[in-house]
CSV table of C-alpha atoms in Angstrom, one decimal:
chain,number,residue,atom,x,y,z
A,28,CYS,CA,93.2,-54.6,199.6
A,29,SER,CA,95.5,-56.6,201.1
A,30,ALA,CA,92.8,-59.3,201.9
A,31,VAL,CA,90.7,-62.0,199.2
A,32,ALA,CA,87.9,-63.6,199.5
A,33,ASP,CA,90.1,-67.0,199.1
A,34,ASP,CA,91.6,-65.6,202.4
A,35,PHE,CA,88.8,-66.4,203.6
A,36,PHE,CA,85.7,-69.5,202.1
A,37,PHE,CA,85.8,-71.0,198.9
A,38,LEU,CA,82.4,-71.5,196.6
A,39,PRO,CA,80.6,-75.1,197.1
A,40,PRO,CA,80.7,-76.7,194.0
A,41,GLU,CA,76.3,-77.2,194.7
A,42,LEU,CA,76.7,-73.3,194.4
A,43,SER,CA,79.0,-73.4,191.0
A,44,VAL,CA,75.9,-72.3,189.2
A,45,PHE,CA,76.4,-69.2,190.4
A,46,GLN,CA,80.9,-69.0,189.9
A,47,SER,CA,81.4,-66.4,188.1
A,48,HIS,CA,80.2,-63.7,190.3
A,49,PHE,CA,81.7,-65.0,193.0
A,50,ARG,CA,86.0,-64.6,191.6
A,51,GLY,CA,88.1,-65.9,194.8
A,52,ASP,CA,90.9,-63.2,194.4
A,53,ASP,CA,87.9,-60.6,194.1
A,54,PRO,CA,88.1,-58.2,197.9
A,55,PRO,CA,85.5,-59.9,200.1
A,56,TRP,CA,83.4,-58.2,200.5
A,57,ALA,CA,83.1,-57.7,196.4
A,58,TRP,CA,81.1,-61.2,196.7
A,59,VAL,CA,77.9,-58.7,198.9
A,60,SER,CA,77.6,-56.3,196.7
A,61,ASN,CA,77.2,-59.3,194.0
A,62,VAL,CA,74.1,-62.1,195.8
A,63,ALA,CA,71.9,-59.4,193.7
A,64,ARG,CA,73.5,-60.1,190.1
A,65,ALA,CA,73.9,-64.0,190.6
A,66,LEU,CA,70.7,-64.3,191.0
A,67,GLU,CA,69.6,-62.0,188.5
A,68,SER,CA,71.3,-63.9,186.1
A,69,VAL,CA,69.9,-67.1,186.5
A,70,ASN,CA,66.4,-68.4,185.2
A,71,ILE,CA,65.4,-69.5,188.7
A,72,SER,CA,62.5,-71.2,187.7
A,73,ALA,CA,64.5,-73.2,185.7
A,74,LEU,CA,66.6,-74.6,187.9
A,75,PRO,CA,66.3,-78.6,188.4
A,76,CYS,CA,65.2,-80.2,191.5
A,77,ALA,CA,62.5,-77.2,192.7
A,78,ARG,CA,59.7,-77.5,195.8
A,79,PRO,CA,56.3,-76.9,193.6
A,80,LYS,CA,54.2,-74.5,195.6
A,81,ASP,CA,51.9,-77.1,195.7
A,82,GLU,CA,53.8,-79.1,197.8
A,83,LEU,CA,54.6,-75.7,200.3
A,84,PRO,CA,53.4,-75.6,204.2
A,85,PRO,CA,50.0,-73.3,203.6
A,86,ALA,CA,51.1,-70.1,205.8
A,87,LEU,CA,54.6,-70.1,203.8
A,88,PHE,CA,54.4,-66.5,201.9
A,89,VAL,CA,56.3,-68.3,199.6
A,90,ASP,CA,57.4,-65.2,196.6
A,91,ASP,CA,57.8,-65.3,193.3
A,92,ASN,CA,61.4,-66.0,192.0
A,93,VAL,CA,62.3,-68.0,194.9
A,94,PHE,CA,64.0,-71.6,194.4
A,95,ILE,CA,63.6,-74.7,197.5
A,96,HIS,CA,65.1,-77.6,196.6
A,97,SER,CA,62.2,-80.4,196.9
A,98,THR,CA,65.2,-82.2,200.1
A,99,ALA,CA,64.7,-78.6,202.3
A,100,VAL,CA,62.6,-78.6,205.6
A,101,LEU,CA,60.3,-75.8,205.9
A,102,PRO,CA,58.5,-74.7,208.4
A,103,HIS,CA,54.9,-74.2,209.4
A,104,PHE,CA,55.1,-70.4,209.4
A,105,GLY,CA,57.8,-68.1,207.4
A,106,THR,CA,58.3,-65.7,204.9
A,107,ILE,CA,60.2,-65.9,202.1
A,108,HIS,CA,60.9,-62.7,199.3
A,109,GLY,CA,62.7,-63.3,196.0
A,110,PRO,CA,65.0,-63.2,195.3
A,111,ALA,CA,66.7,-66.5,196.8
A,112,TYR,CA,67.6,-69.5,196.6
A,113,ILE,CA,67.5,-72.4,199.4
A,114,GLY,CA,69.1,-75.0,198.4
A,115,ARG,CA,69.5,-78.6,199.3
A,116,GLY,CA,69.8,-80.0,203.2
A,117,CYS,CA,68.5,-76.8,204.3
A,118,GLU,CA,66.0,-76.7,207.4
A,119,LEU,CA,64.6,-73.6,208.2
A,120,ARG,CA,62.3,-73.5,211.3
A,121,PRO,CA,59.4,-71.7,211.8
A,122,GLY,CA,59.5,-67.5,211.9
A,123,VAL,CA,62.1,-67.4,208.8
A,124,PHE,CA,61.9,-64.2,207.3
A,125,VAL,CA,64.2,-63.6,204.0
A,126,ARG,CA,63.8,-60.1,202.6
A,127,GLY,CA,65.1,-60.9,198.8
A,128,ASN,CA,68.7,-61.0,197.8
A,129,VAL,CA,69.5,-64.1,199.9
A,130,ILE,CA,71.0,-67.6,199.0
A,131,VAL,CA,71.4,-70.2,201.1
A,132,GLY,CA,73.4,-72.8,200.3
A,133,PRO,CA,72.8,-76.4,201.5
A,134,HIS,CA,72.7,-77.9,204.6
A,135,CYS,CA,72.6,-74.2,206.4
A,136,VAL,CA,70.0,-73.9,209.2
A,137,VAL,CA,67.9,-71.1,209.3
A,138,GLY,CA,66.4,-70.9,212.8
A,139,ASN,CA,63.3,-69.3,214.4
A,140,SER,CA,62.5,-65.5,213.7
A,141,THR,CA,66.0,-65.6,211.9
A,142,GLU,CA,65.5,-62.8,208.9
A,143,LEU,CA,68.4,-63.0,206.6
A,144,LYS,CA,68.2,-59.9,203.4
A,145,ASN,CA,71.3,-59.2,200.9
A,146,CYS,CA,73.3,-62.1,201.9
A,147,MET,CA,75.2,-66.1,200.8
A,148,LEU,CA,75.0,-68.5,203.5
A,149,LEU,CA,78.0,-71.0,201.9
A,150,ALA,CA,77.4,-74.7,203.2
A,151,ASN,CA,76.2,-76.3,205.7
A,152,VAL,CA,76.3,-72.5,207.6
A,153,GLN,CA,73.9,-72.1,211.0
A,154,VAL,CA,72.4,-69.3,211.7
A,155,PRO,CA,69.1,-71.2,213.8
A,156,HIS,CA,67.9,-69.6,216.5
A,157,PHE,CA,66.6,-65.1,216.5
A,158,ASN,CA,69.8,-63.8,215.3
A,159,TYR,CA,69.7,-61.6,211.9
A,160,VAL,CA,72.8,-61.4,208.9
A,161,GLY,CA,72.3,-58.3,206.5
A,162,ASP,CA,74.9,-57.9,204.1
A,163,SER,CA,77.1,-60.5,204.9
A,164,ILE,CA,79.2,-63.4,203.8
A,165,LEU,CA,79.1,-66.4,205.9
A,166,GLY,CA,81.8,-69.0,205.1
A,167,THR,CA,81.1,-73.1,204.9
A,168,GLY,CA,80.9,-74.6,208.4
A,169,SER,CA,80.5,-71.3,210.1
A,170,HIS,CA,78.0,-71.4,213.8
A,171,PHE,CA,75.9,-68.1,215.1
A,172,GLY,CA,74.7,-68.5,219.1
A,173,ALA,CA,70.9,-67.3,219.9
A,174,GLY,CA,71.1,-64.1,218.8
A,175,VAL,CA,74.0,-63.1,217.6
A,176,VAL,CA,73.4,-60.0,214.6
A,177,THR,CA,74.6,-58.8,211.3
A,178,ALA,CA,75.2,-54.7,212.3
A,179,ASN,CA,75.4,-53.9,209.0
A,180,VAL,CA,75.1,-49.1,209.1
A,181,ARG,CA,76.9,-47.8,210.8
A,182,LEU,CA,75.2,-44.4,212.9
A,183,ASP,CA,76.5,-41.7,211.1
A,184,ARG,CA,74.9,-43.3,207.8
A,185,GLY,CA,79.2,-43.0,206.3
A,186,SER,CA,81.3,-45.4,204.1
A,187,VAL,CA,81.8,-48.6,205.6
A,188,THR,CA,85.6,-49.9,206.6
A,189,ALA,CA,87.4,-53.0,206.6
A,190,SER,CA,90.2,-53.9,208.3
A,191,PHE,CA,92.8,-56.7,208.6
A,192,ALA,CA,95.2,-58.7,209.7
A,193,ASP,CA,98.5,-56.4,208.7
A,194,GLY,CA,96.9,-53.3,209.9
A,195,ASN,CA,95.7,-51.9,206.9
A,196,CYS,CA,92.1,-50.5,206.9
A,197,VAL,CA,90.0,-50.2,203.6
A,198,ASP,CA,87.3,-48.4,202.9
A,199,THR,CA,85.1,-50.8,200.9
A,200,ALA,CA,83.3,-47.7,199.2
A,201,MET,CA,79.9,-49.7,201.2
A,202,LYS,CA,76.8,-48.0,202.7
A,203,LYS,CA,75.6,-51.4,204.0
A,204,LEU,CA,78.3,-54.2,205.3
A,205,GLY,CA,77.6,-56.1,208.0
A,206,ALA,CA,79.9,-59.2,208.7
A,207,ILE,CA,82.8,-61.0,206.5
A,208,VAL,CA,82.4,-64.5,208.5
A,209,GLY,CA,85.5,-67.4,207.0
A,210,GLU,CA,84.9,-70.8,206.6
A,211,HIS,CA,84.5,-72.5,211.0
A,212,VAL,CA,84.2,-69.9,212.6
A,213,GLU,CA,81.9,-69.6,216.3
A,214,VAL,CA,80.3,-66.8,217.5
A,215,GLY,CA,79.1,-67.3,220.9
A,216,CYS,CA,75.2,-66.0,221.8
A,217,ASN,CA,74.1,-62.2,221.5
A,218,ALA,CA,77.8,-61.3,220.2
A,219,VAL,CA,77.5,-58.1,217.6
A,220,LEU,CA,79.4,-58.3,215.1
A,221,ASN,CA,79.8,-54.3,214.1
A,222,PRO,CA,79.6,-53.4,210.4
A,223,GLY,CA,83.0,-54.6,208.3
A,224,SER,CA,83.5,-57.8,210.5
A,225,CYS,CA,86.6,-59.7,208.8
A,226,LEU,CA,86.3,-63.3,210.5
A,227,GLY,CA,89.0,-65.3,209.9
A,228,LYS,CA,89.0,-68.8,208.8
A,229,HIS,CA,88.1,-71.5,212.7
A,230,SER,CA,88.5,-67.7,214.8
A,231,VAL,CA,86.3,-67.6,217.8
A,232,VAL,CA,83.7,-64.7,219.0
A,233,MET,CA,82.9,-65.2,222.6
A,234,PRO,CA,79.3,-64.9,223.8
A,235,ALA,CA,77.7,-61.1,224.6
A,236,VAL,CA,80.7,-59.2,222.9
A,237,SER,CA,80.2,-56.0,220.1
A,238,PHE,CA,83.2,-57.0,217.7
A,239,VAL,CA,84.7,-54.2,215.2
A,240,GLY,CA,87.1,-55.1,213.1
A,241,PHE,CA,89.4,-58.3,212.5
A,242,LEU,CA,90.4,-61.5,214.3
């Protein structure tokens, strides 16, 4: 592989409980595959500072095996399926839909009608309006404009390839892979990140673009 996870992002200290599953010298898409394993390795119910279930909003469905930090701001309604981890100081907005195998690091915003599935948001990530994030990793400080989606399956259902700055194209052997989004990336409103898109640190995708490849 011509790129490693450290080229795109680092695991924040607040997620150190999962550290053994996210190595900096692994291919970045290996982190996607390891989200479920990382959650399985931790006793969610034993983590400190959890929000008690009797303090959850009545119309917010929260499944078993879900950790929500006591400082998280929660909406009046939404759905959170486990396993999932919602970190310190996060803000979840109305209509949020977490489909399981999701890690949301500290101080992230998961917006109204935003759907997360098998993904990790590292720290200070914002997906605030009508976003879909599936089979993807979003680096610290990254931001999606309204309507940005990560497409995670090829139309021909083939394995997803990833391209890099040196011109190498790697077969990830994954049928589902969304985007690898580096730290402090900006993606404009209604852009589509096609399967296997890799966005380096501080890159910018303009609004309404259908992006594929490496930036």
